[in-house]
mmCIF file of N, CA, C and O in Angstrom:
data_model
loop_
_atom_site.group_PDB
_atom_site.id
_atom_site.type_symbol
_atom_site.label_atom_id
_atom_site.label_comp_id
_atom_site.label_asym_id
_atom_site.label_seq_id
_atom_site.Cartn_x
_atom_site.Cartn_y
_atom_site.Cartn_z
ATOM 1 N N MET A 1 2.798 -6.871 -19.507
ATOM 2 C CA MET A 1 2.617 -7.522 -18.230
ATOM 3 C C MET A 1 1.057 -7.393 -17.884
ATOM 4 O O MET A 1 0.547 -6.224 -17.887
ATOM 5 N N THR A 2 0.661 -8.355 -17.701
ATOM 6 C CA THR A 2 -0.783 -8.355 -17.220
ATOM 7 C C THR A 2 -0.798 -8.122 -15.636
ATOM 8 O O THR A 2 -0.265 -8.562 -14.829
ATOM 9 N N ILE A 3 -1.802 -7.154 -15.320
ATOM 10 C CA ILE A 3 -1.847 -6.612 -13.850
ATOM 11 C C ILE A 3 -3.303 -7.160 -13.174
ATOM 12 O O ILE A 3 -4.285 -6.749 -13.564
ATOM 13 N N ALA A 4 -2.832 -7.959 -12.304
ATOM 14 C CA ALA A 4 -4.117 -8.676 -11.566
ATOM 15 C C ALA A 4 -4.071 -8.198 -10.267
ATOM 16 O O ALA A 4 -5.099 -8.363 -9.547
ATOM 17 N N SER A 5 -3.012 -7.683 -9.572
ATOM 18 C CA SER A 5 -3.079 -7.236 -8.224
ATOM 19 C C SER A 5 -1.972 -6.174 -8.065
ATOM 20 O O SER A 5 -0.949 -6.203 -8.516
ATOM 21 N N ILE A 6 -2.594 -5.167 -7.327
ATOM 22 C CA ILE A 6 -1.777 -3.809 -7.077
ATOM 23 C C ILE A 6 -1.773 -3.579 -5.591
ATOM 24 O O ILE A 6 -2.918 -3.602 -4.899
ATOM 25 N N LEU A 7 -0.631 -3.042 -5.101
ATOM 26 C CA LEU A 7 -0.530 -2.683 -3.649
ATOM 27 C C LEU A 7 -0.156 -1.230 -3.685
ATOM 28 O O LEU A 7 0.726 -0.797 -4.244
ATOM 29 N N ILE A 8 -0.916 -0.461 -2.993
ATOM 30 C CA ILE A 8 -0.681 0.996 -2.785
ATOM 31 C C ILE A 8 -0.104 1.219 -1.382
ATOM 32 O O ILE A 8 -0.545 0.447 -0.386
ATOM 33 N N VAL A 9 1.171 1.788 -1.266
ATOM 34 C CA VAL A 9 1.758 1.971 0.130
ATOM 35 C C VAL A 9 1.693 3.572 0.310
ATOM 36 O O VAL A 9 2.309 4.273 -0.338
ATOM 37 N N ARG A 10 0.819 4.046 1.101
ATOM 38 C CA ARG A 10 0.928 5.207 1.509
ATOM 39 C C ARG A 10 0.350 5.155 3.203
ATOM 40 O O ARG A 10 -0.962 5.067 3.123
ATOM 41 N N LEU A 11 1.213 5.369 3.890
ATOM 42 C CA LEU A 11 0.879 5.006 5.346
ATOM 43 C C LEU A 11 0.063 6.035 6.102
ATOM 44 O O LEU A 11 -0.827 5.780 6.781
ATOM 45 N N GLY A 12 0.328 7.337 5.906
ATOM 46 C CA GLY A 12 -0.272 8.331 6.527
ATOM 47 C C GLY A 12 0.381 9.874 5.893
ATOM 48 O O GLY A 12 0.992 9.593 5.225
ATOM 49 N N SER A 13 -0.136 10.754 6.458
ATOM 50 C CA SER A 13 -1.054 11.245 7.375
ATOM 51 C C SER A 13 -2.246 11.430 6.687
ATOM 52 O O SER A 13 -2.614 11.097 5.352
ATOM 53 N N LEU A 14 -3.375 11.931 7.368
ATOM 54 C CA LEU A 14 -4.810 11.649 6.810
ATOM 55 C C LEU A 14 -4.898 12.620 5.457
ATOM 56 O O LEU A 14 -5.461 12.136 4.511
ATOM 57 N N GLY A 15 -4.408 13.800 5.510
ATOM 58 C CA GLY A 15 -4.228 14.523 4.422
ATOM 59 C C GLY A 15 -3.702 14.133 3.171
ATOM 60 O O GLY A 15 -4.161 14.145 2.038
ATOM 61 N N ASP A 16 -2.576 13.479 3.357
ATOM 62 C CA ASP A 16 -1.928 12.796 2.403
ATOM 63 C C ASP A 16 -2.645 11.638 1.796
ATOM 64 O O ASP A 16 -2.547 11.377 0.552
ATOM 65 N N ILE A 17 -3.308 10.848 2.615
ATOM 66 C CA ILE A 17 -4.072 9.775 2.097
ATOM 67 C C ILE A 17 -5.214 10.344 1.176
ATOM 68 O O ILE A 17 -5.525 9.783 0.131
ATOM 69 N N ILE A 18 -5.903 11.325 1.622
ATOM 70 C CA ILE A 18 -6.931 11.828 1.001
ATOM 71 C C ILE A 18 -6.616 12.350 -0.364
ATOM 72 O O ILE A 18 -7.191 12.219 -1.365
ATOM 73 N N HIS A 19 -5.409 12.851 -0.465
ATOM 74 C CA HIS A 19 -4.707 13.417 -1.747
ATOM 75 C C HIS A 19 -4.386 12.191 -2.686
ATOM 76 O O HIS A 19 -4.327 12.516 -3.897
ATOM 77 N N ALA A 20 -4.263 11.040 -1.997
ATOM 78 C CA ALA A 20 -3.723 9.918 -2.716
ATOM 79 C C ALA A 20 -4.977 9.115 -3.243
ATOM 80 O O ALA A 20 -4.915 8.175 -4.147
ATOM 81 N N LEU A 21 -6.135 9.439 -2.832
ATOM 82 C CA LEU A 21 -7.306 8.533 -3.212
ATOM 83 C C LEU A 21 -7.599 8.673 -4.782
ATOM 84 O O LEU A 21 -7.923 7.477 -5.339
ATOM 85 N N PRO A 22 -7.377 9.655 -5.418
ATOM 86 C CA PRO A 22 -7.617 9.756 -6.948
ATOM 87 C C PRO A 22 -6.668 8.700 -7.620
ATOM 88 O O PRO A 22 -7.140 8.069 -8.605
ATOM 89 N N VAL A 23 -5.701 8.423 -6.984
ATOM 90 C CA VAL A 23 -4.648 7.163 -7.697
ATOM 91 C C VAL A 23 -5.412 5.800 -7.550
ATOM 92 O O VAL A 23 -5.567 5.227 -8.608
ATOM 93 N N ALA A 24 -6.166 5.711 -6.508
ATOM 94 C CA ALA A 24 -6.829 4.530 -6.313
ATOM 95 C C ALA A 24 -7.965 4.269 -7.320
ATOM 96 O O ALA A 24 -8.153 3.212 -7.947
ATOM 97 N N GLN A 25 -8.724 5.369 -7.516
ATOM 98 C CA GLN A 25 -9.637 5.281 -8.368
ATOM 99 C C GLN A 25 -9.381 5.260 -9.858
ATOM 100 O O GLN A 25 -9.876 4.596 -10.702
ATOM 101 N N ALA A 26 -8.281 5.903 -10.237
ATOM 102 C CA ALA A 26 -7.680 5.816 -11.436
ATOM 103 C C ALA A 26 -7.185 4.379 -11.915
ATOM 104 O O ALA A 26 -7.307 3.858 -12.889
ATOM 105 N N LEU A 27 -6.532 3.883 -10.926
ATOM 106 C CA LEU A 27 -6.180 2.452 -11.023
ATOM 107 C C LEU A 27 -7.272 1.509 -11.282
ATOM 108 O O LEU A 27 -7.337 0.483 -11.962
ATOM 109 N N ARG A 28 -8.405 1.811 -10.555
ATOM 110 C CA ARG A 28 -9.674 0.888 -10.576
ATOM 111 C C ARG A 28 -10.266 1.036 -11.977
ATOM 112 O O ARG A 28 -10.689 -0.015 -12.552
ATOM 113 N N ASP A 29 -10.239 2.352 -12.449
ATOM 114 C CA ASP A 29 -10.716 2.599 -13.780
ATOM 115 C C ASP A 29 -9.839 2.006 -14.871
ATOM 116 O O ASP A 29 -10.371 1.256 -15.849
ATOM 117 N N ALA A 30 -8.540 1.899 -14.731
ATOM 118 C CA ALA A 30 -7.616 1.380 -15.705
ATOM 119 C C ALA A 30 -7.516 -0.255 -15.627
ATOM 120 O O ALA A 30 -7.357 -0.991 -16.741
ATOM 121 N N PHE A 31 -7.823 -0.800 -14.456
ATOM 122 C CA PHE A 31 -7.805 -2.088 -14.175
ATOM 123 C C PHE A 31 -9.007 -2.685 -13.397
ATOM 124 O O PHE A 31 -8.662 -2.984 -12.319
ATOM 125 N N PRO A 32 -10.032 -2.691 -13.909
ATOM 126 C CA PRO A 32 -11.424 -3.037 -13.446
ATOM 127 C C PRO A 32 -11.367 -4.232 -12.616
ATOM 128 O O PRO A 32 -11.882 -4.355 -11.661
ATOM 129 N N ALA A 33 -10.750 -5.258 -13.049
ATOM 130 C CA ALA A 33 -10.694 -6.472 -12.461
ATOM 131 C C ALA A 33 -9.576 -6.755 -11.444
ATOM 132 O O ALA A 33 -9.470 -7.879 -10.849
ATOM 133 N N ALA A 34 -8.673 -5.816 -11.462
ATOM 134 C CA ALA A 34 -7.555 -6.019 -10.571
ATOM 135 C C ALA A 34 -7.936 -5.988 -9.037
ATOM 136 O O ALA A 34 -8.927 -5.197 -8.689
ATOM 137 N N ARG A 35 -7.056 -6.612 -8.128
ATOM 138 C CA ARG A 35 -7.107 -6.649 -6.786
ATOM 139 C C ARG A 35 -6.473 -5.241 -6.458
ATOM 140 O O ARG A 35 -5.283 -5.222 -6.798
ATOM 141 N N ILE A 36 -6.989 -4.360 -5.842
ATOM 142 C CA ILE A 36 -6.161 -3.067 -5.227
ATOM 143 C C ILE A 36 -6.398 -3.050 -3.776
ATOM 144 O O ILE A 36 -7.284 -2.897 -3.214
ATOM 145 N N ASP A 37 -5.118 -3.308 -3.153
ATOM 146 C CA ASP A 37 -5.110 -3.178 -1.820
ATOM 147 C C ASP A 37 -4.161 -1.949 -1.233
ATOM 148 O O ASP A 37 -3.482 -1.483 -2.052
ATOM 149 N N TRP A 38 -4.402 -1.643 -0.170
ATOM 150 C CA TRP A 38 -3.728 -0.325 0.396
ATOM 151 C C TRP A 38 -2.945 -0.694 1.777
ATOM 152 O O TRP A 38 -3.686 -1.040 2.697
ATOM 153 N N MET A 39 -1.644 -0.465 1.789
ATOM 154 C CA MET A 39 -1.105 -0.655 3.052
ATOM 155 C C MET A 39 -1.002 0.869 3.809
ATOM 156 O O MET A 39 -0.608 1.754 3.269
ATOM 157 N N VAL A 40 -1.560 0.715 4.951
ATOM 158 C CA VAL A 40 -1.783 2.089 5.753
ATOM 159 C C VAL A 40 -1.510 1.924 7.181
ATOM 160 O O VAL A 40 -1.400 0.873 7.701
ATOM 161 N N ASP A 41 -1.071 2.970 7.740
ATOM 162 C CA ASP A 41 -0.955 3.117 9.154
ATOM 163 C C ASP A 41 -2.185 2.787 9.944
ATOM 164 O O ASP A 41 -3.192 3.419 9.485
ATOM 165 N N ALA A 42 -1.962 2.225 11.204
ATOM 166 C CA ALA A 42 -3.312 1.866 11.744
ATOM 167 C C ALA A 42 -3.964 3.103 12.139
ATOM 168 O O ALA A 42 -5.441 2.898 12.249
ATOM 169 N N ARG A 43 -3.544 4.245 12.329
ATOM 170 C CA ARG A 43 -4.150 5.495 12.651
ATOM 171 C C ARG A 43 -5.054 5.871 11.643
ATOM 172 O O ARG A 43 -6.017 6.907 11.989
ATOM 173 N N GLN A 44 -4.793 5.563 10.398
ATOM 174 C CA GLN A 44 -5.618 6.121 9.226
ATOM 175 C C GLN A 44 -6.422 5.087 8.503
ATOM 176 O O GLN A 44 -7.000 5.514 7.589
ATOM 177 N N ARG A 45 -6.646 3.912 9.060
ATOM 178 C CA ARG A 45 -7.273 2.935 8.508
ATOM 179 C C ARG A 45 -8.870 3.142 8.362
ATOM 180 O O ARG A 45 -9.437 2.735 7.191
ATOM 181 N N GLU A 46 -9.365 3.810 9.252
ATOM 182 C CA GLU A 46 -10.668 4.177 9.152
ATOM 183 C C GLU A 46 -11.208 4.803 7.917
ATOM 184 O O GLU A 46 -12.213 4.556 7.340
ATOM 185 N N ILE A 47 -10.395 5.888 7.368
ATOM 186 C CA ILE A 47 -10.786 6.712 6.223
ATOM 187 C C ILE A 47 -10.906 5.691 4.983
ATOM 188 O O ILE A 47 -11.541 5.936 4.132
ATOM 189 N N LEU A 48 -9.798 4.718 4.877
ATOM 190 C CA LEU A 48 -9.893 3.841 3.657
ATOM 191 C C LEU A 48 -11.118 2.838 3.907
ATOM 192 O O LEU A 48 -11.521 2.303 2.746
ATOM 193 N N GLU A 49 -11.821 2.799 4.865
ATOM 194 C CA GLU A 49 -13.056 1.874 4.898
ATOM 195 C C GLU A 49 -14.081 2.533 4.255
ATOM 196 O O GLU A 49 -15.139 1.850 3.800
ATOM 197 N N LEU A 50 -14.061 3.804 3.861
ATOM 198 C CA LEU A 50 -14.967 4.455 3.115
ATOM 199 C C LEU A 50 -14.702 4.697 1.686
ATOM 200 O O LEU A 50 -15.441 5.281 0.819
ATOM 201 N N VAL A 51 -13.570 3.956 1.168
ATOM 202 C CA VAL A 51 -13.394 3.796 -0.135
ATOM 203 C C VAL A 51 -13.608 2.572 -0.789
ATOM 204 O O VAL A 51 -12.811 1.691 -0.690
ATOM 205 N N PRO A 52 -14.702 2.458 -1.556
ATOM 206 C CA PRO A 52 -15.018 1.245 -2.173
ATOM 207 C C PRO A 52 -14.215 0.649 -3.270
ATOM 208 O O PRO A 52 -14.244 -0.573 -3.546
ATOM 209 N N VAL A 53 -13.209 1.326 -3.868
ATOM 210 C CA VAL A 53 -12.242 0.845 -4.750
ATOM 211 C C VAL A 53 -11.115 0.047 -4.226
ATOM 212 O O VAL A 53 -10.368 -0.499 -5.030
ATOM 213 N N ILE A 54 -10.978 0.049 -3.168
ATOM 214 C CA ILE A 54 -10.054 -0.589 -2.276
ATOM 215 C C ILE A 54 -10.451 -1.909 -1.937
ATOM 216 O O ILE A 54 -11.511 -1.996 -1.028
ATOM 217 N N ASP A 55 -9.807 -3.024 -2.252
ATOM 218 C CA ASP A 55 -10.341 -4.423 -1.818
ATOM 219 C C ASP A 55 -9.889 -4.685 -0.357
ATOM 220 O O ASP A 55 -10.738 -5.373 0.188
ATOM 221 N N ARG A 56 -8.548 -4.310 -0.044
ATOM 222 C CA ARG A 56 -8.155 -4.836 1.292
ATOM 223 C C ARG A 56 -7.183 -3.642 1.827
ATOM 224 O O ARG A 56 -6.441 -3.092 1.109
ATOM 225 N N ARG A 57 -7.522 -3.387 3.028
ATOM 226 C CA ARG A 57 -6.564 -2.606 3.940
ATOM 227 C C ARG A 57 -5.519 -3.352 4.544
ATOM 228 O O ARG A 57 -5.838 -4.274 5.478
ATOM 229 N N ILE A 58 -4.269 -3.226 4.410
ATOM 230 C CA ILE A 58 -3.027 -3.931 5.189
ATOM 231 C C ILE A 58 -2.514 -3.008 6.184
ATOM 232 O O ILE A 58 -2.049 -1.976 5.769
ATOM 233 N N VAL A 59 -2.876 -3.208 7.446
ATOM 234 C CA VAL A 59 -2.620 -2.235 8.460
ATOM 235 C C VAL A 59 -1.337 -2.440 9.075
ATOM 236 O O VAL A 59 -0.978 -3.606 9.433
ATOM 237 N N VAL A 60 -0.370 -1.587 9.019
ATOM 238 C CA VAL A 60 0.882 -1.476 9.736
ATOM 239 C C VAL A 60 0.861 -0.487 10.957
ATOM 240 O O VAL A 60 0.122 0.465 10.943
ATOM 241 N N GLY A 61 1.565 -1.073 11.994
ATOM 242 C CA GLY A 61 1.712 -0.126 13.207
ATOM 243 C C GLY A 61 2.848 0.881 13.106
ATOM 244 O O GLY A 61 3.637 0.671 12.173
ATOM 245 N N THR A 62 2.752 1.897 13.842
ATOM 246 C CA THR A 62 3.866 2.870 13.731
ATOM 247 C C THR A 62 4.721 2.962 15.027
ATOM 248 O O THR A 62 5.958 3.533 14.713
ATOM 249 N N SER A 63 4.470 2.264 15.942
ATOM 250 C CA SER A 63 5.402 2.549 17.131
ATOM 251 C C SER A 63 6.384 1.373 17.253
ATOM 252 O O SER A 63 6.209 0.382 16.549
ATOM 253 N N LEU A 64 7.528 1.639 18.016
ATOM 254 C CA LEU A 64 8.474 0.595 18.105
ATOM 255 C C LEU A 64 7.909 -0.835 18.682
ATOM 256 O O LEU A 64 8.288 -1.984 18.337
ATOM 257 N N THR A 65 6.866 -0.705 19.400
ATOM 258 C CA THR A 65 6.161 -1.918 19.956
ATOM 259 C C THR A 65 5.301 -2.773 18.948
ATOM 260 O O THR A 65 4.707 -3.619 19.285
ATOM 261 N N SER A 66 5.025 -2.133 17.771
ATOM 262 C CA SER A 66 4.192 -2.694 16.781
ATOM 263 C C SER A 66 4.935 -3.488 15.669
ATOM 264 O O SER A 66 4.543 -3.823 14.680
ATOM 265 N N TRP A 67 6.059 -4.034 16.035
ATOM 266 C CA TRP A 67 6.978 -5.042 15.086
ATOM 267 C C TRP A 67 6.113 -6.308 14.739
ATOM 268 O O TRP A 67 6.213 -6.391 13.474
ATOM 269 N N PRO A 68 5.316 -6.772 15.800
ATOM 270 C CA PRO A 68 4.503 -7.990 15.204
ATOM 271 C C PRO A 68 3.462 -7.635 14.215
ATOM 272 O O PRO A 68 3.288 -8.259 13.251
ATOM 273 N N LYS A 69 2.995 -6.381 14.262
ATOM 274 C CA LYS A 69 1.908 -6.031 13.192
ATOM 275 C C LYS A 69 2.727 -5.776 11.963
ATOM 276 O O LYS A 69 2.028 -6.069 10.976
ATOM 277 N N LEU A 70 3.803 -5.019 12.055
ATOM 278 C CA LEU A 70 4.449 -4.772 10.807
ATOM 279 C C LEU A 70 5.068 -6.192 10.187
ATOM 280 O O LEU A 70 4.693 -6.517 8.774
ATOM 281 N N VAL A 71 5.415 -7.150 10.814
ATOM 282 C CA VAL A 71 5.671 -8.388 10.270
ATOM 283 C C VAL A 71 4.578 -9.165 9.649
ATOM 284 O O VAL A 71 4.365 -9.759 8.551
ATOM 285 N N GLU A 72 3.445 -9.003 10.456
ATOM 286 C CA GLU A 72 2.099 -9.499 9.752
ATOM 287 C C GLU A 72 1.671 -8.895 8.574
ATOM 288 O O GLU A 72 1.277 -9.700 7.721
ATOM 289 N N ALA A 73 1.705 -7.615 8.482
ATOM 290 C CA ALA A 73 1.380 -6.874 7.326
ATOM 291 C C ALA A 73 2.307 -7.310 6.158
ATOM 292 O O ALA A 73 1.822 -7.487 5.103
ATOM 293 N N VAL A 74 3.576 -7.499 6.343
ATOM 294 C CA VAL A 74 4.467 -7.766 5.226
ATOM 295 C C VAL A 74 4.140 -9.161 4.832
ATOM 296 O O VAL A 74 4.237 -9.537 3.597
ATOM 297 N N SER A 75 4.048 -9.940 5.681
ATOM 298 C CA SER A 75 3.430 -11.496 5.392
ATOM 299 C C SER A 75 2.327 -11.577 4.684
ATOM 300 O O SER A 75 2.327 -12.248 3.653
ATOM 301 N N ALA A 76 1.363 -10.769 5.034
ATOM 302 C CA ALA A 76 0.032 -10.772 4.251
ATOM 303 C C ALA A 76 0.222 -10.217 2.953
ATOM 304 O O ALA A 76 -0.210 -10.757 1.891
ATOM 305 N N ALA A 77 1.198 -9.234 2.654
ATOM 306 C CA ALA A 77 1.258 -8.744 1.361
ATOM 307 C C ALA A 77 2.117 -9.727 0.601
ATOM 308 O O ALA A 77 1.855 -9.944 -0.634
ATOM 309 N N ARG A 78 3.070 -10.454 0.964
ATOM 310 C CA ARG A 78 3.838 -11.468 0.428
ATOM 311 C C ARG A 78 2.968 -12.747 -0.102
ATOM 312 O O ARG A 78 3.241 -13.111 -1.149
ATOM 313 N N ARG A 79 1.986 -12.918 0.837
ATOM 314 C CA ARG A 79 1.055 -13.987 0.366
ATOM 315 C C ARG A 79 0.253 -13.672 -1.028
ATOM 316 O O ARG A 79 -0.080 -14.567 -1.666
ATOM 317 N N THR A 80 0.055 -12.473 -1.109
ATOM 318 C CA THR A 80 -0.743 -11.978 -2.094
ATOM 319 C C THR A 80 -0.042 -12.078 -3.531
ATOM 320 O O THR A 80 -0.627 -12.168 -4.601
ATOM 321 N N LYS A 81 1.245 -11.848 -3.625
ATOM 322 C CA LYS A 81 2.027 -11.884 -4.610
ATOM 323 C C LYS A 81 1.682 -10.863 -5.692
ATOM 324 O O LYS A 81 1.193 -11.192 -6.859
ATOM 325 N N TYR A 82 1.596 -9.604 -5.262
ATOM 326 C CA TYR A 82 1.315 -8.384 -6.140
ATOM 327 C C TYR A 82 2.127 -8.290 -7.426
ATOM 328 O O TYR A 82 3.371 -8.571 -7.401
ATOM 329 N N ASP A 83 1.511 -8.029 -8.412
ATOM 330 C CA ASP A 83 2.225 -7.747 -9.876
ATOM 331 C C ASP A 83 2.862 -6.267 -9.479
ATOM 332 O O ASP A 83 4.049 -6.238 -9.976
ATOM 333 N N VAL A 84 2.255 -5.266 -8.922
ATOM 334 C CA VAL A 84 2.865 -3.864 -8.792
ATOM 335 C C VAL A 84 2.658 -3.502 -7.442
ATOM 336 O O VAL A 84 1.456 -3.772 -6.869
ATOM 337 N N ALA A 85 3.685 -2.836 -6.875
ATOM 338 C CA ALA A 85 3.630 -2.178 -5.729
ATOM 339 C C ALA A 85 3.905 -0.670 -5.997
ATOM 340 O O ALA A 85 5.089 -0.446 -6.514
ATOM 341 N N ILE A 86 3.016 0.106 -5.562
ATOM 342 C CA ILE A 86 3.219 1.545 -5.661
ATOM 343 C C ILE A 86 3.486 2.458 -4.396
ATOM 344 O O ILE A 86 2.413 2.443 -3.557
ATOM 345 N N ASP A 87 4.610 2.992 -4.295
ATOM 346 C CA ASP A 87 4.949 3.564 -3.178
ATOM 347 C C ASP A 87 4.572 5.134 -3.308
ATOM 348 O O ASP A 87 5.532 5.806 -3.926
ATOM 349 N N LEU A 88 3.579 5.497 -2.785
ATOM 350 C CA LEU A 88 3.147 6.821 -2.939
ATOM 351 C C LEU A 88 3.699 7.872 -1.835
ATOM 352 O O LEU A 88 3.579 9.059 -1.853
ATOM 353 N N GLN A 89 4.297 7.130 -0.777
ATOM 354 C CA GLN A 89 4.812 7.947 0.274
ATOM 355 C C GLN A 89 6.083 8.651 0.041
ATOM 356 O O GLN A 89 6.521 9.728 0.291
ATOM 357 N N GLY A 90 7.136 7.911 -0.730
ATOM 358 C CA GLY A 90 8.270 8.448 -1.059
ATOM 359 C C GLY A 90 9.303 8.472 -0.082
ATOM 360 O O GLY A 90 10.202 9.321 0.062
ATOM 361 N N LEU A 91 9.169 7.817 1.217
ATOM 362 C CA LEU A 91 10.092 7.820 2.423
ATOM 363 C C LEU A 91 10.749 6.470 2.456
ATOM 364 O O LEU A 91 10.238 5.562 1.838
ATOM 365 N N LEU A 92 11.705 6.414 3.281
ATOM 366 C CA LEU A 92 12.529 5.057 3.382
ATOM 367 C C LEU A 92 11.632 3.856 3.899
ATOM 368 O O LEU A 92 11.691 2.905 3.483
ATOM 369 N N LYS A 93 10.842 4.338 4.829
ATOM 370 C CA LYS A 93 9.972 3.211 5.340
ATOM 371 C C LYS A 93 8.939 2.659 4.489
ATOM 372 O O LYS A 93 8.851 1.572 4.465
ATOM 373 N N SER A 94 8.275 3.502 3.829
ATOM 374 C CA SER A 94 7.394 3.026 2.699
ATOM 375 C C SER A 94 8.147 2.378 1.539
ATOM 376 O O SER A 94 7.419 1.237 1.070
ATOM 377 N N ALA A 95 9.380 2.871 1.212
ATOM 378 C CA ALA A 95 10.157 2.163 0.177
ATOM 379 C C ALA A 95 10.494 0.702 0.558
ATOM 380 O O ALA A 95 10.327 -0.349 -0.233
ATOM 381 N N VAL A 96 10.834 0.515 1.896
ATOM 382 C CA VAL A 96 11.090 -0.776 2.447
ATOM 383 C C VAL A 96 10.009 -1.700 2.349
ATOM 384 O O VAL A 96 10.001 -2.716 1.801
ATOM 385 N N LEU A 97 8.779 -1.231 2.810
ATOM 386 C CA LEU A 97 7.591 -2.009 2.826
ATOM 387 C C LEU A 97 7.216 -2.321 1.466
ATOM 388 O O LEU A 97 6.672 -3.526 1.222
ATOM 389 N N ALA A 98 7.135 -1.443 0.501
ATOM 390 C CA ALA A 98 6.770 -1.758 -0.847
ATOM 391 C C ALA A 98 7.778 -2.887 -1.392
ATOM 392 O O ALA A 98 7.168 -3.815 -2.002
ATOM 393 N N ARG A 99 8.952 -2.789 -1.254
ATOM 394 C CA ARG A 99 10.018 -3.827 -1.694
ATOM 395 C C ARG A 99 9.760 -5.235 -0.819
ATOM 396 O O ARG A 99 9.814 -6.329 -1.468
ATOM 397 N N ALA A 100 9.457 -5.062 0.578
ATOM 398 C CA ALA A 100 9.317 -6.274 1.257
ATOM 399 C C ALA A 100 8.108 -7.116 0.986
ATOM 400 O O ALA A 100 7.975 -8.266 1.135
ATOM 401 N N ALA A 101 7.240 -6.341 0.236
ATOM 402 C CA ALA A 101 5.843 -7.062 -0.164
ATOM 403 C C ALA A 101 5.969 -7.960 -1.240
ATOM 404 O O ALA A 101 5.355 -8.998 -1.531
ATOM 405 N N GLY A 102 7.160 -7.912 -1.830
ATOM 406 C CA GLY A 102 7.461 -9.038 -2.963
ATOM 407 C C GLY A 102 6.826 -8.729 -4.270
ATOM 408 O O GLY A 102 6.696 -9.762 -4.901
ATOM 409 N N ALA A 103 6.331 -7.588 -4.649
ATOM 410 C CA ALA A 103 5.806 -7.345 -5.942
ATOM 411 C C ALA A 103 6.717 -7.696 -6.947
ATOM 412 O O ALA A 103 7.936 -7.256 -6.990
ATOM 413 N N ARG A 104 6.309 -7.998 -8.098
ATOM 414 C CA ARG A 104 7.082 -8.189 -9.264
ATOM 415 C C ARG A 104 7.722 -6.939 -9.872
ATOM 416 O O ARG A 104 8.780 -7.000 -10.291
ATOM 417 N N ARG A 105 7.067 -5.663 -9.691
ATOM 418 C CA ARG A 105 7.515 -4.689 -9.969
ATOM 419 C C ARG A 105 7.214 -3.425 -8.865
ATOM 420 O O ARG A 105 6.009 -3.411 -8.439
ATOM 421 N N VAL A 106 8.155 -2.657 -8.411
ATOM 422 C CA VAL A 106 7.886 -1.754 -7.538
ATOM 423 C C VAL A 106 8.099 -0.295 -8.194
ATOM 424 O O VAL A 106 9.068 0.036 -8.895
ATOM 425 N N ILE A 107 7.040 0.636 -7.942
ATOM 426 C CA ILE A 107 7.045 1.783 -8.624
ATOM 427 C C ILE A 107 7.096 2.857 -7.299
ATOM 428 O O ILE A 107 6.259 2.833 -6.313
ATOM 429 N N GLY A 108 8.158 3.760 -7.354
ATOM 430 C CA GLY A 108 8.282 4.824 -6.352
ATOM 431 C C GLY A 108 9.726 5.163 -5.800
ATOM 432 O O GLY A 108 10.437 5.423 -6.692
ATOM 433 N N PHE A 109 9.741 5.407 -4.626
ATOM 434 C CA PHE A 109 11.038 5.793 -3.975
ATOM 435 C C PHE A 109 12.196 5.045 -4.720
ATOM 436 O O PHE A 109 12.193 3.990 -4.795
ATOM 437 N N ARG A 110 13.284 5.954 -5.085
ATOM 438 C CA ARG A 110 14.480 5.404 -5.681
ATOM 439 C C ARG A 110 15.518 5.596 -4.804
ATOM 440 O O ARG A 110 16.582 4.799 -4.963
ATOM 441 N N GLY A 111 15.828 6.598 -4.098
ATOM 442 C CA GLY A 111 16.911 6.919 -3.264
ATOM 443 C C GLY A 111 18.118 7.384 -4.161
ATOM 444 O O GLY A 111 17.889 7.447 -5.399
ATOM 445 N N THR A 112 19.208 7.673 -3.605
ATOM 446 C CA THR A 112 20.341 8.028 -4.368
ATOM 447 C C THR A 112 21.380 6.792 -4.502
ATOM 448 O O THR A 112 21.346 5.949 -3.661
ATOM 449 N N HIS A 113 22.189 7.026 -5.558
ATOM 450 C CA HIS A 113 23.184 5.986 -5.712
ATOM 451 C C HIS A 113 24.487 6.113 -4.836
ATOM 452 O O HIS A 113 24.982 7.140 -4.748
#
């Protein structure tokens, strides 16, 4: 499979995002021409503005009143048609968002059978 676009899903917290930054760099090293986007909580967006290997930050809201922002984020991700979505959060919310993005392949949270 040729990989032209990758979505990283790691919503927050700040420390967890910082620990996930090497993944973005490793992906850029492995796929230098690929588009690499990151789905992130609105509260953590600013830290990702400092990361040059990320092409786009897709911001999701966290409160119950942020449903429109969540729908907008999923719609933006679906329009990109990612080859791979990587759920680095490992929680139900991030798993749902990674799958809702519509990527051809999703790596991450699996859940129980």
